[in-house]
Structures are given as C-alpha cells and as structure tokens.
C-alpha cells in the first residue's frame, strides 16, 4: 500500500486492508521474518507489522532500488507469492 511518501507492506494479491481489523492474523509472523531478512541485508523497517514506512528526500534512487532488491530476495527466500 502506498500513499505519497508512506508505504505499508501487505502480502497477497487481494485488495490491501484499510483498517487494522482487516489485517490477516498471520501477518505479524510473516512480517517478523521479512523484518529479520531485511535487517540481515542492511535495511531497517519499523519493528511492528502495524506500522507504516516513510520515504524522504534523503533517500536516493539507489537506496530505493537496493531496498526493493533486498525485499525481493527476502520474499523469494520465504517463498512468498504476490
């Protein structure tokens, strides 16, 4: 889910949840695995699956591209399908 400079990771191909009560119960477990995998690759996200991420003008294209590549590696390793 993306709105301006805010983003939130939401697995699956369904419509992204717009309220916390619509977040699947197992989302926190998957998020913990993604969070750890990204930490191992040098990227820090908020520690909770219920928090959003922020982009800023300090992030350059290479930072975003690196993050996307690392996220792809982690999701592939976890066998998460979109």
JSON list of N, CA and C in Angstrom, two decimals:
[
{"chain": "A", "resi": 1, "resn": "UNK", "atom": "N", "xyz": [0.86, -1.17, 0.00]},
{"chain": "A", "resi": 1, "resn": "UNK", "atom": "CA", "xyz": [0.00, 0.00, 0.00]},
{"chain": "A", "resi": 1, "resn": "UNK", "atom": "C", "xyz": [0.90, 1.22, 0.00]},
{"chain": "A", "resi": 2, "resn": "UNK", "atom": "N", "xyz": [0.60, 2.22, -0.83]},
{"chain": "A", "resi": 2, "resn": "UNK", "atom": "CA", "xyz": [1.42, 3.43, -0.89]},
{"chain": "A", "resi": 2, "resn": "UNK", "atom": "C", "xyz": [0.50, 4.63, -0.97]},
{"chain": "A", "resi": 3, "resn": "UNK", "atom": "N", "xyz": [0.84, 5.66, -0.20]},
{"chain": "A", "resi": 3, "resn": "UNK", "atom": "CA", "xyz": [0.13, 6.94, -0.24]},
{"chain": "A", "resi": 3, "resn": "UNK", "atom": "C", "xyz": [1.17, 8.02, -0.04]},
{"chain": "A", "resi": 4, "resn": "UNK", "atom": "N", "xyz": [1.47, 8.78, -1.10]},
{"chain": "A", "resi": 4, "resn": "UNK", "atom": "CA", "xyz": [2.51, 9.82, -1.05]},
{"chain": "A", "resi": 4, "resn": "UNK", "atom": "C", "xyz": [3.82, 9.17, -0.61]},
{"chain": "A", "resi": 5, "resn": "UNK", "atom": "N", "xyz": [4.43, 9.63, 0.48]},
{"chain": "A", "resi": 5, "resn": "UNK", "atom": "CA", "xyz": [5.71, 9.07, 0.89]},
{"chain": "A", "resi": 5, "resn": "UNK", "atom": "C", "xyz": [5.56, 7.96, 1.93]},
{"chain": "A", "resi": 6, "resn": "UNK", "atom": "N", "xyz": [4.35, 7.54, 2.23]},
{"chain": "A", "resi": 6, "resn": "UNK", "atom": "CA", "xyz": [4.10, 6.47, 3.19]},
{"chain": "A", "resi": 6, "resn": "UNK", "atom": "C", "xyz": [3.90, 5.15, 2.44]},
{"chain": "A", "resi": 7, "resn": "UNK", "atom": "N", "xyz": [4.38, 4.06, 3.05]},
{"chain": "A", "resi": 7, "resn": "UNK", "atom": "CA", "xyz": [4.11, 2.74, 2.48]},
{"chain": "A", "resi": 7, "resn": "UNK", "atom": "C", "xyz": [3.90, 1.75, 3.61]},
{"chain": "A", "resi": 8, "resn": "UNK", "atom": "N", "xyz": [3.23, 0.67, 3.27]},
{"chain": "A", "resi": 8, "resn": "UNK", "atom": "CA", "xyz": [2.98, -0.40, 4.22]},
{"chain": "A", "resi": 8, "resn": "UNK", "atom": "C", "xyz": [3.00, -1.70, 3.43]},
{"chain": "A", "resi": 9, "resn": "UNK", "atom": "N", "xyz": [3.69, -2.71, 3.97]},
{"chain": "A", "resi": 9, "resn": "UNK", "atom": "CA", "xyz": [3.80, -3.99, 3.29]},
{"chain": "A", "resi": 9, "resn": "UNK", "atom": "C", "xyz": [2.55, -4.83, 3.57]},
{"chain": "A", "resi": 10, "resn": "UNK", "atom": "N", "xyz": [1.94, -5.30, 2.50]},
{"chain": "A", "resi": 10, "resn": "UNK", "atom": "CA", "xyz": [0.73, -6.10, 2.60]},
{"chain": "A", "resi": 10, "resn": "UNK", "atom": "C", "xyz": [0.84, -7.26, 1.62]},
{"chain": "A", "resi": 11, "resn": "UNK", "atom": "N", "xyz": [1.05, -8.49, 2.13]},
{"chain": "A", "resi": 11, "resn": "UNK", "atom": "CA", "xyz": [1.23, -9.63, 1.23]},
{"chain": "A", "resi": 11, "resn": "UNK", "atom": "C", "xyz": [-0.07, -10.04, 0.55]},
{"chain": "A", "resi": 12, "resn": "UNK", "atom": "N", "xyz": [0.09, -10.69, -0.58]},
{"chain": "A", "resi": 12, "resn": "UNK", "atom": "CA", "xyz": [-1.07, -11.23, -1.28]},
{"chain": "A", "resi": 12, "resn": "UNK", "atom": "C", "xyz": [-1.54, -10.33, -2.39]},
{"chain": "A", "resi": 13, "resn": "UNK", "atom": "N", "xyz": [-2.39, -10.88, -3.21]},
{"chain": "A", "resi": 13, "resn": "UNK", "atom": "CA", "xyz": [-2.89, -10.14, -4.36]},
{"chain": "A", "resi": 13, "resn": "UNK", "atom": "C", "xyz": [-4.26, -9.53, -4.15]},
{"chain": "A", "resi": 14, "resn": "UNK", "atom": "N", "xyz": [-4.82, -9.71, -2.96]},
{"chain": "A", "resi": 14, "resn": "UNK", "atom": "CA", "xyz": [-6.14, -9.14, -2.69]},
{"chain": "A", "resi": 14, "resn": "UNK", "atom": "C", "xyz": [-6.02, -7.64, -2.43]},
{"chain": "A", "resi": 15, "resn": "UNK", "atom": "N", "xyz": [-7.15, -7.00, -2.34]},
{"chain": "A", "resi": 15, "resn": "UNK", "atom": "CA", "xyz": [-7.16, -5.57, -2.01]},
{"chain": "A", "resi": 15, "resn": "UNK", "atom": "C", "xyz": [-6.48, -5.36, -0.66]},
{"chain": "A", "resi": 16, "resn": "UNK", "atom": "N", "xyz": [-5.62, -4.36, -0.56]},
{"chain": "A", "resi": 16, "resn": "UNK", "atom": "CA", "xyz": [-4.93, -4.14, 0.71]},
{"chain": "A", "resi": 16, "resn": "UNK", "atom": "C", "xyz": [-5.91, -3.71, 1.81]},
{"chain": "A", "resi": 17, "resn": "UNK", "atom": "N", "xyz": [-5.67, -4.18, 3.03]},
{"chain": "A", "resi": 17, "resn": "UNK", "atom": "CA", "xyz": [-6.56, -3.78, 4.12]},
{"chain": "A", "resi": 17, "resn": "UNK", "atom": "C", "xyz": [-6.43, -2.29, 4.42]},
{"chain": "A", "resi": 18, "resn": "UNK", "atom": "N", "xyz": [-7.52, -1.65, 4.70]},
{"chain": "A", "resi": 18, "resn": "UNK", "atom": "CA", "xyz": [-7.53, -0.22, 5.01]},
{"chain": "A", "resi": 18, "resn": "UNK", "atom": "C", "xyz": [-7.84, 0.05, 6.47]},
{"chain": "A", "resi": 19, "resn": "UNK", "atom": "N", "xyz": [-8.07, -1.03, 7.24]},
{"chain": "A", "resi": 19, "resn": "UNK", "atom": "CA", "xyz": [-8.31, -0.91, 8.68]},
{"chain": "A", "resi": 19, "resn": "UNK", "atom": "C", "xyz": [-7.56, -2.04, 9.36]},
{"chain": "A", "resi": 20, "resn": "UNK", "atom": "N", "xyz": [-7.14, -1.81, 10.59]},
{"chain": "A", "resi": 20, "resn": "UNK", "atom": "CA", "xyz": [-6.35, -2.82, 11.30]},
{"chain": "A", "resi": 20, "resn": "UNK", "atom": "C", "xyz": [-7.12, -4.12, 11.51]},
{"chain": "A", "resi": 21, "resn": "UNK", "atom": "N", "xyz": [-8.44, -4.07, 11.64]},
{"chain": "A", "resi": 21, "resn": "UNK", "atom": "CA", "xyz": [-9.20, -5.30, 11.84]},
{"chain": "A", "resi": 21, "resn": "UNK", "atom": "C", "xyz": [-9.29, -6.15, 10.57]},
{"chain": "A", "resi": 22, "resn": "UNK", "atom": "N", "xyz": [-8.84, -5.62, 9.44]},
{"chain": "A", "resi": 22, "resn": "UNK", "atom": "CA", "xyz": [-8.83, -6.37, 8.18]},
{"chain": "A", "resi": 22, "resn": "UNK", "atom": "C", "xyz": [-7.47, -7.00, 7.88]},
{"chain": "A", "resi": 23, "resn": "UNK", "atom": "N", "xyz": [-6.49, -6.77, 8.75]},
{"chain": "A", "resi": 23, "resn": "UNK", "atom": "CA", "xyz": [-5.16, -7.35, 8.57]},
{"chain": "A", "resi": 23, "resn": "UNK", "atom": "C", "xyz": [-5.23, -8.82, 8.97]},
{"chain": "A", "resi": 24, "resn": "UNK", "atom": "N", "xyz": [-4.79, -9.74, 8.11]},
{"chain": "A", "resi": 24, "resn": "UNK", "atom": "CA", "xyz": [-4.84, -11.17, 8.45]},
{"chain": "A", "resi": 24, "resn": "UNK", "atom": "C", "xyz": [-4.08, -11.46, 9.75]},
{"chain": "A", "resi": 25, "resn": "UNK", "atom": "N", "xyz": [-4.58, -12.40, 10.51]},
{"chain": "A", "resi": 25, "resn": "UNK", "atom": "CA", "xyz": [-3.99, -12.74, 11.80]},
{"chain": "A", "resi": 25, "resn": "UNK", "atom": "C", "xyz": [-2.55, -13.20, 11.74]},
{"chain": "A", "resi": 26, "resn": "UNK", "atom": "N", "xyz": [-2.16, -13.83, 10.62]},
{"chain": "A", "resi": 26, "resn": "UNK", "atom": "CA", "xyz": [-0.79, -14.33, 10.50]},
{"chain": "A", "resi": 26, "resn": "UNK", "atom": "C", "xyz": [0.17, -13.31, 9.89]},
{"chain": "A", "resi": 27, "resn": "UNK", "atom": "N", "xyz": [-0.29, -12.10, 9.64]},
{"chain": "A", "resi": 27, "resn": "UNK", "atom": "CA", "xyz": [0.55, -11.08, 9.00]},
{"chain": "A", "resi": 27, "resn": "UNK", "atom": "C", "xyz": [1.76, -10.73, 9.86]},
{"chain": "A", "resi": 28, "resn": "UNK", "atom": "N", "xyz": [1.60, -10.73, 11.18]},
{"chain": "A", "resi": 28, "resn": "UNK", "atom": "CA", "xyz": [2.71, -10.39, 12.07]},
{"chain": "A", "resi": 28, "resn": "UNK", "atom": "C", "xyz": [3.84, -11.39, 12.00]},
{"chain": "A", "resi": 29, "resn": "UNK", "atom": "N", "xyz": [3.51, -12.67, 11.84]},
{"chain": "A", "resi": 29, "resn": "UNK", "atom": "CA", "xyz": [4.53, -13.71, 11.74]},
{"chain": "A", "resi": 29, "resn": "UNK", "atom": "C", "xyz": [5.35, -13.53, 10.46]},
{"chain": "A", "resi": 30, "resn": "UNK", "atom": "N", "xyz": [4.67, -13.33, 9.35]},
{"chain": "A", "resi": 30, "resn": "UNK", "atom": "CA", "xyz": [5.37, -13.09, 8.08]},
{"chain": "A", "resi": 30, "resn": "UNK", "atom": "C", "xyz": [6.20, -11.82, 8.16]},
{"chain": "A", "resi": 31, "resn": "UNK", "atom": "N", "xyz": [5.63, -10.77, 8.72]},
{"chain": "A", "resi": 31, "resn": "UNK", "atom": "CA", "xyz": [6.36, -9.50, 8.82]},
{"chain": "A", "resi": 31, "resn": "UNK", "atom": "C", "xyz": [7.64, -9.68, 9.63]},
{"chain": "A", "resi": 32, "resn": "UNK", "atom": "N", "xyz": [7.58, -10.44, 10.72]},
{"chain": "A", "resi": 32, "resn": "UNK", "atom": "CA", "xyz": [8.78, -10.67, 11.54]},
{"chain": "A", "resi": 32, "resn": "UNK", "atom": "C", "xyz": [9.88, -11.32, 10.72]},
{"chain": "A", "resi": 33, "resn": "UNK", "atom": "N", "xyz": [9.51, -12.29, 9.89]},
{"chain": "A", "resi": 33, "resn": "UNK", "atom": "CA", "xyz": [10.50, -12.95, 9.03]},
{"chain": "A", "resi": 33, "resn": "UNK", "atom": "C", "xyz": [11.06, -11.99, 7.98]},
{"chain": "A", "resi": 34, "resn": "UNK", "atom": "N", "xyz": [10.19, -11.18, 7.39]},
{"chain": "A", "resi": 34, "resn": "UNK", "atom": "CA", "xyz": [10.64, -10.19, 6.40]},
{"chain": "A", "resi": 34, "resn": "UNK", "atom": "C", "xyz": [11.54, -9.16, 7.08]},
{"chain": "A", "resi": 35, "resn": "UNK", "atom": "N", "xyz": [11.13, -8.70, 8.25]},
{"chain": "A", "resi": 35, "resn": "UNK", "atom": "CA", "xyz": [11.91, -7.71, 9.01]},
{"chain": "A", "resi": 35, "resn": "UNK", "atom": "C", "xyz": [13.32, -8.24, 9.28]},
{"chain": "A", "resi": 36, "resn": "UNK", "atom": "N", "xyz": [13.42, -9.48, 9.75]},
{"chain": "A", "resi": 36, "resn": "UNK", "atom": "CA", "xyz": [14.72, -10.07, 10.05]},
{"chain": "A", "resi": 36, "resn": "UNK", "atom": "C", "xyz": [15.56, -10.21, 8.78]},
{"chain": "A", "resi": 37, "resn": "UNK", "atom": "N", "xyz": [14.95, -10.67, 7.70]},
{"chain": "A", "resi": 37, "resn": "UNK", "atom": "CA", "xyz": [15.68, -10.82, 6.44]},
{"chain": "A", "resi": 37, "resn": "UNK", "atom": "C", "xyz": [16.21, -9.50, 5.92]},
{"chain": "A", "resi": 38, "resn": "UNK", "atom": "N", "xyz": [15.43, -8.44, 6.06]},
{"chain": "A", "resi": 38, "resn": "UNK", "atom": "CA", "xyz": [15.89, -7.12, 5.62]},
{"chain": "A", "resi": 38, "resn": "UNK", "atom": "C", "xyz": [17.00, -6.60, 6.53]},
{"chain": "A", "resi": 39, "resn": "UNK", "atom": "N", "xyz": [16.89, -6.84, 7.84]},
{"chain": "A", "resi": 39, "resn": "UNK", "atom": "CA", "xyz": [17.97, -6.44, 8.75]},
{"chain": "A", "resi": 39, "resn": "UNK", "atom": "C", "xyz": [19.29, -7.09, 8.35]},
{"chain": "A", "resi": 40, "resn": "UNK", "atom": "N", "xyz": [19.23, -8.36, 8.00]},
{"chain": "A", "resi": 40, "resn": "UNK", "atom": "CA", "xyz": [20.43, -9.09, 7.59]},
{"chain": "A", "resi": 40, "resn": "UNK", "atom": "C", "xyz": [21.03, -8.52, 6.31]},
{"chain": "A", "resi": 41, "resn": "UNK", "atom": "N", "xyz": [20.24, -7.79, 5.56]},
{"chain": "A", "resi": 41, "resn": "UNK", "atom": "CA", "xyz": [20.71, -7.18, 4.31]},
{"chain": "A", "resi": 41, "resn": "UNK", "atom": "C", "xyz": [20.94, -5.67, 4.46]},
{"chain": "A", "resi": 42, "resn": "UNK", "atom": "N", "xyz": [20.86, -5.18, 5.70]},
{"chain": "A", "resi": 42, "resn": "UNK", "atom": "CA", "xyz": [21.19, -3.78, 5.95]},
{"chain": "A", "resi": 42, "resn": "UNK", "atom": "C", "xyz": [20.04, -2.80, 5.88]},
{"chain": "A", "resi": 43, "resn": "UNK", "atom": "N", "xyz": [18.80, -3.29, 5.91]},
{"chain": "A", "resi": 43, "resn": "UNK", "atom": "CA", "xyz": [17.63, -2.41, 5.83]},
{"chain": "A", "resi": 43, "resn": "UNK", "atom": "C", "xyz": [16.79, -2.57, 7.09]},
{"chain": "A", "resi": 44, "resn": "UNK", "atom": "N", "xyz": [16.46, -1.45, 7.70]},
{"chain": "A", "resi": 44, "resn": "UNK", "atom": "CA", "xyz": [15.68, -1.44, 8.94]},
{"chain": "A", "resi": 44, "resn": "UNK", "atom": "C", "xyz": [14.28, -0.90, 8.67]},
{"chain": "A", "resi": 45, "resn": "UNK", "atom": "N", "xyz": [13.29, -1.70, 8.97]},
{"chain": "A", "resi": 45, "resn": "UNK", "atom": "CA", "xyz": [11.89, -1.26, 8.92]},
{"chain": "A", "resi": 45, "resn": "UNK", "atom": "C", "xyz": [11.38, -1.12, 10.35]},
{"chain": "A", "resi": 46, "resn": "UNK", "atom": "N", "xyz": [10.23, -0.52, 10.49]},
{"chain": "A", "resi": 46, "resn": "UNK", "atom": "CA", "xyz": [9.58, -0.47, 11.80]},
{"chain": "A", "resi": 46, "resn": "UNK", "atom": "C", "xyz": [9.43, -1.89, 12.32]},
{"chain": "A", "resi": 47, "resn": "UNK", "atom": "N", "xyz": [9.55, -2.10, 13.63]},
{"chain": "A", "resi": 47, "resn": "UNK", "atom": "CA", "xyz": [9.52, -3.47, 14.16]},
{"chain": "A", "resi": 47, "resn": "UNK", "atom": "C", "xyz": [8.14, -4.12, 14.19]},
{"chain": "A", "resi": 48, "resn": "UNK", "atom": "N", "xyz": [7.08, -3.36, 13.99]},
{"chain": "A", "resi": 48, "resn": "UNK", "atom": "CA", "xyz": [5.73, -3.91, 14.07]},
{"chain": "A", "resi": 48, "resn": "UNK", "atom": "C", "xyz": [5.07, -3.96, 12.69]},
{"chain": "A", "resi": 49, "resn": "UNK", "atom": "N", "xyz": [4.31, -5.01, 12.45]},
{"chain": "A", "resi": 49, "resn": "UNK", "atom": "CA", "xyz": [3.58, -5.16, 11.19]},
{"chain": "A", "resi": 49, "resn": "UNK", "atom": "C", "xyz": [2.49, -4.11, 11.03]},
{"chain": "A", "resi": 50, "resn": "UNK", "atom": "N", "xyz": [2.17, -3.42, 12.11]},
{"chain": "A", "resi": 50, "resn": "UNK", "atom": "CA", "xyz": [1.09, -2.43, 12.08]},
{"chain": "A", "resi": 50, "resn": "UNK", "atom": "C", "xyz": [1.59, -1.01, 11.87]},
{"chain": "A", "resi": 51, "resn": "UNK", "atom": "N", "xyz": [2.89, -0.84, 11.64]},
{"chain": "A", "resi": 51, "resn": "UNK", "atom": "CA", "xyz": [3.45, 0.50, 11.43]},
{"chain": "A", "resi": 51, "resn": "UNK", "atom": "C", "xyz": [3.73, 0.72, 9.95]},
{"chain": "A", "resi": 52, "resn": "UNK", "atom": "N", "xyz": [3.71, 1.97, 9.54]},
{"chain": "A", "resi": 52, "resn": "UNK", "atom": "CA", "xyz": [3.99, 2.32, 8.15]},
{"chain": "A", "resi": 52, "resn": "UNK", "atom": "C", "xyz": [5.46, 2.68, 7.99]},
{"chain": "A", "resi": 53, "resn": "UNK", "atom": "N", "xyz": [5.92, 2.67, 6.74]},
{"chain": "A", "resi": 53, "resn": "UNK", "atom": "CA", "xyz": [7.26, 3.13, 6.40]},
{"chain": "A", "resi": 53, "resn": "UNK", "atom": "C", "xyz": [7.18, 4.50, 5.77]},
{"chain": "A", "resi": 54, "resn": "UNK", "atom": "N", "xyz": [8.28, 5.20, 5.80]},
{"chain": "A", "resi": 54, "resn": "UNK", "atom": "CA", "xyz": [8.33, 6.56, 5.26]},
{"chain": "A", "resi": 54, "resn": "UNK", "atom": "C", "xyz": [9.50, 6.69, 4.29]},
{"chain": "A", "resi": 55, "resn": "UNK", "atom": "N", "xyz": [9.28, 7.37, 3.20]},
{"chain": "A", "resi": 55, "resn": "UNK", "atom": "CA", "xyz": [10.36, 7.78, 2.31]},
{"chain": "A", "resi": 55, "resn": "UNK", "atom": "C", "xyz": [10.63, 9.25, 2.58]},
{"chain": "A", "resi": 56, "resn": "UNK", "atom": "N", "xyz": [11.85, 9.67, 2.32]},
{"chain": "A", "resi": 56, "resn": "UNK", "atom": "CA", "xyz": [12.17, 11.09, 2.49]},
{"chain": "A", "resi": 56, "resn": "UNK", "atom": "C", "xyz": [13.09, 11.53, 1.36]},
{"chain": "A", "resi": 57, "resn": "UNK", "atom": "N", "xyz": [13.34, 12.82, 1.31]},
{"chain": "A", "resi": 57, "resn": "UNK", "atom": "CA", "xyz": [14.23, 13.34, 0.27]},
{"chain": "A", "resi": 57, "resn": "UNK", "atom": "C", "xyz": [15.67, 12.88, 0.48]},
{"chain": "A", "resi": 58, "resn": "UNK", "atom": "N", "xyz": [15.97, 12.32, 1.64]},
{"chain": "A", "resi": 58, "resn": "UNK", "atom": "CA", "xyz": [17.31, 11.76, 1.88]},
{"chain": "A", "resi": 58, "resn": "UNK", "atom": "C", "xyz": [17.52, 10.45, 1.12]},
{"chain": "A", "resi": 59, "resn": "UNK", "atom": "N", "xyz": [16.43, 9.77, 0.75]},
{"chain": "A", "resi": 59, "resn": "UNK", "atom": "CA", "xyz": [16.52, 8.52, 0.02]},
{"chain": "A", "resi": 59, "resn": "UNK", "atom": "C", "xyz": [16.72, 8.80, -1.46]},
{"chain": "A", "resi": 60, "resn": "UNK", "atom": "N", "xyz": [17.80, 8.28, -1.97]},
{"chain": "A", "resi": 60, "resn": "UNK", "atom": "CA", "xyz": [18.10, 8.44, -3.39]},
{"chain": "A", "resi": 60, "resn": "UNK", "atom": "C", "xyz": [17.62, 7.18, -4.14]},
{"chain": "A", "resi": 61, "resn": "UNK", "atom": "N", "xyz": [17.64, 7.27, -5.44]},
{"chain": "A", "resi": 61, "resn": "UNK", "atom": "CA", "xyz": [17.18, 6.13, -6.27]},
{"chain": "A", "resi": 61, "resn": "UNK", "atom": "C", "xyz": [17.90, 4.85, -5.90]},
{"chain": "A", "resi": 62, "resn": "UNK", "atom": "N", "xyz": [19.22, 4.93, -5.67]},
{"chain": "A", "resi": 62, "resn": "UNK", "atom": "CA", "xyz": [19.97, 3.71, -5.36]},
{"chain": "A", "resi": 62, "resn": "UNK", "atom": "C", "xyz": [19.55, 3.11, -4.02]},
{"chain": "A", "resi": 63, "resn": "UNK", "atom": "N", "xyz": [19.11, 3.93, -3.07]},
{"chain": "A", "resi": 63, "resn": "UNK", "atom": "CA", "xyz": [18.61, 3.40, -1.80]},
{"chain": "A", "resi": 63, "resn": "UNK", "atom": "C", "xyz": [17.31, 2.62, -2.02]},
{"chain": "A", "resi": 64, "resn": "UNK", "atom": "N", "xyz": [16.42, 3.21, -2.79]},
{"chain": "A", "resi": 64, "resn": "UNK", "atom": "CA", "xyz": [15.13, 2.57, -3.04]},
{"chain": "A", "resi": 64, "resn": "UNK", "atom": "C", "xyz": [15.31, 1.31, -3.87]},
{"chain": "A", "resi": 65, "resn": "UNK", "atom": "N", "xyz": [16.15, 1.37, -4.89]},
{"chain": "A", "resi": 65, "resn": "UNK", "atom": "CA", "xyz": [16.40, 0.19, -5.72]},
{"chain": "A", "resi": 65, "resn": "UNK", "atom": "C", "xyz": [17.04, -0.92, -4.89]},
{"chain": "A", "resi": 66, "resn": "UNK", "atom": "N", "xyz": [17.97, -0.57, -4.00]},
{"chain": "A", "resi": 66, "resn": "UNK", "atom": "CA", "xyz": [18.59, -1.56, -3.13]},
{"chain": "A", "resi": 66, "resn": "UNK", "atom": "C", "xyz": [17.58, -2.21, -2.19]},
{"chain": "A", "resi": 67, "resn": "UNK", "atom": "N", "xyz": [16.69, -1.38, -1.64]},
{"chain": "A", "resi": 67, "resn": "UNK", "atom": "CA", "xyz": [15.65, -1.90, -0.76]},
{"chain": "A", "resi": 67, "resn": "UNK", "atom": "C", "xyz": [14.73, -2.86, -1.51]},
{"chain": "A", "resi": 68, "resn": "UNK", "atom": "N", "xyz": [14.32, -2.47, -2.70]},
{"chain": "A", "resi": 68, "resn": "UNK", "atom": "CA", "xyz": [13.43, -3.32, -3.50]},
{"chain": "A", "resi": 68, "resn": "UNK", "atom": "C", "xyz": [14.11, -4.65, -3.82]},
{"chain": "A", "resi": 69, "resn": "UNK", "atom": "N", "xyz": [15.39, -4.60, -4.18]},
{"chain": "A", "resi": 69, "resn": "UNK", "atom": "CA", "xyz": [16.13, -5.83, -4.48]},
{"chain": "A", "resi": 69, "resn": "UNK", "atom": "C", "xyz": [16.23, -6.72, -3.24]},
{"chain": "A", "resi": 70, "resn": "UNK", "atom": "N", "xyz": [16.53, -6.11, -2.09]},
{"chain": "A", "resi": 70, "resn": "UNK", "atom": "CA", "xyz": [16.63, -6.88, -0.84]},
{"chain": "A", "resi": 70, "resn": "UNK", "atom": "C", "xyz": [15.28, -7.48, -0.47]},
{"chain": "A", "resi": 71, "resn": "UNK", "atom": "N", "xyz": [14.22, -6.71, -0.62]},
{"chain": "A", "resi": 71, "resn": "UNK", "atom": "CA", "xyz": [12.88, -7.22, -0.32]},
{"chain": "A", "resi": 71, "resn": "UNK", "atom": "C", "xyz": [12.53, -8.38, -1.24]},
{"chain": "A", "resi": 72, "resn": "UNK", "atom": "N", "xyz": [12.88, -8.27, -2.51]},
{"chain": "A", "resi": 72, "resn": "UNK", "atom": "CA", "xyz": [12.63, -9.36, -3.45]},
{"chain": "A", "resi": 72, "resn": "UNK", "atom": "C", "xyz": [13.39, -10.62, -3.02]},
{"chain": "A", "resi": 73, "resn": "UNK", "atom": "N", "xyz": [14.65, -10.46, -2.61]},
{"chain": "A", "resi": 73, "resn": "UNK", "atom": "CA", "xyz": [15.44, -11.61, -2.14]},
{"chain": "A", "resi": 73, "resn": "UNK", "atom": "C", "xyz": [14.78, -12.27, -0.94]},
{"chain": "A", "resi": 74, "resn": "UNK", "atom": "N", "xyz": [14.35, -11.47, 0.02]},
{"chain": "A", "resi": 74, "resn": "UNK", "atom": "CA", "xyz": [13.74, -12.00, 1.23]},
{"chain": "A", "resi": 74, "resn": "UNK", "atom": "C", "xyz": [12.44, -12.72, 0.91]},
{"chain": "A", "resi": 75, "resn": "UNK", "atom": "N", "xyz": [11.58, -12.09, 0.12]},
{"chain": "A", "resi": 75, "resn": "UNK", "atom": "CA", "xyz": [10.30, -12.72, -0.22]},
{"chain": "A", "resi": 75, "resn": "UNK", "atom": "C", "xyz": [10.50, -13.99, -1.02]},
{"chain": "A", "resi": 76, "resn": "UNK", "atom": "N", "xyz": [11.49, -14.00, -1.90]},
{"chain": "A", "resi": 76, "resn": "UNK", "atom": "CA", "xyz": [11.79, -15.22, -2.66]},
{"chain": "A", "resi": 76, "resn": "UNK", "atom": "C", "xyz": [12.28, -16.32, -1.73]},
{"chain": "A", "resi": 77, "resn": "UNK", "atom": "N", "xyz": [13.18, -15.97, -0.80]},
{"chain": "A", "resi": 77, "resn": "UNK", "atom": "CA", "xyz": [13.69, -16.96, 0.15]},
{"chain": "A", "resi": 77, "resn": "UNK", "atom": "C", "xyz": [12.57, -17.52, 1.03]},
{"chain": "A", "resi": 78, "resn": "UNK", "atom": "N", "xyz": [11.61, -16.68, 1.37]},
{"chain": "A", "resi": 78, "resn": "UNK", "atom": "CA", "xyz": [10.48, -17.12, 2.19]},
{"chain": "A", "resi": 78, "resn": "UNK", "atom": "C", "xyz": [9.37, -17.76, 1.37]},
{"chain": "A", "resi": 79, "resn": "UNK", "atom": "N", "xyz": [9.55, -17.78, 0.05]},
{"chain": "A", "resi": 79, "resn": "UNK", "atom": "CA", "xyz": [8.58, -18.34, -0.88]},
{"chain": "A", "resi": 79, "resn": "UNK", "atom": "C", "xyz": [7.22, -17.67, -0.77]},
{"chain": "A", "resi": 80, "resn": "UNK", "atom": "N", "xyz": [7.25, -16.34, -0.64]},
{"chain": "A", "resi": 80, "resn": "UNK", "atom": "CA", "xyz": [6.02, -15.55, -0.59]},
{"chain": "A", "resi": 80, "resn": "UNK", "atom": "C", "xyz": [5.63, -15.20, -2.02]},
{"chain": "A", "resi": 81, "resn": "UNK", "atom": "N", "xyz": [4.40, -15.47, -2.36]},
{"chain": "A", "resi": 81, "resn": "UNK", "atom": "CA", "xyz": [3.91, -15.16, -3.70]},
{"chain": "A", "resi": 81, "resn": "UNK", "atom": "C", "xyz": [3.02, -13.94, -3.63]},
{"chain": "A", "resi": 82, "resn": "UNK", "atom": "N", "xyz": [3.11, -13.09, -4.68]},
{"chain": "A", "resi": 82, "resn": "UNK", "atom": "CA", "xyz": [2.26, -11.89, -4.69]},
{"chain": "A", "resi": 82, "resn": "UNK", "atom": "C", "xyz": [0.92, -12.18, -5.31]}
]
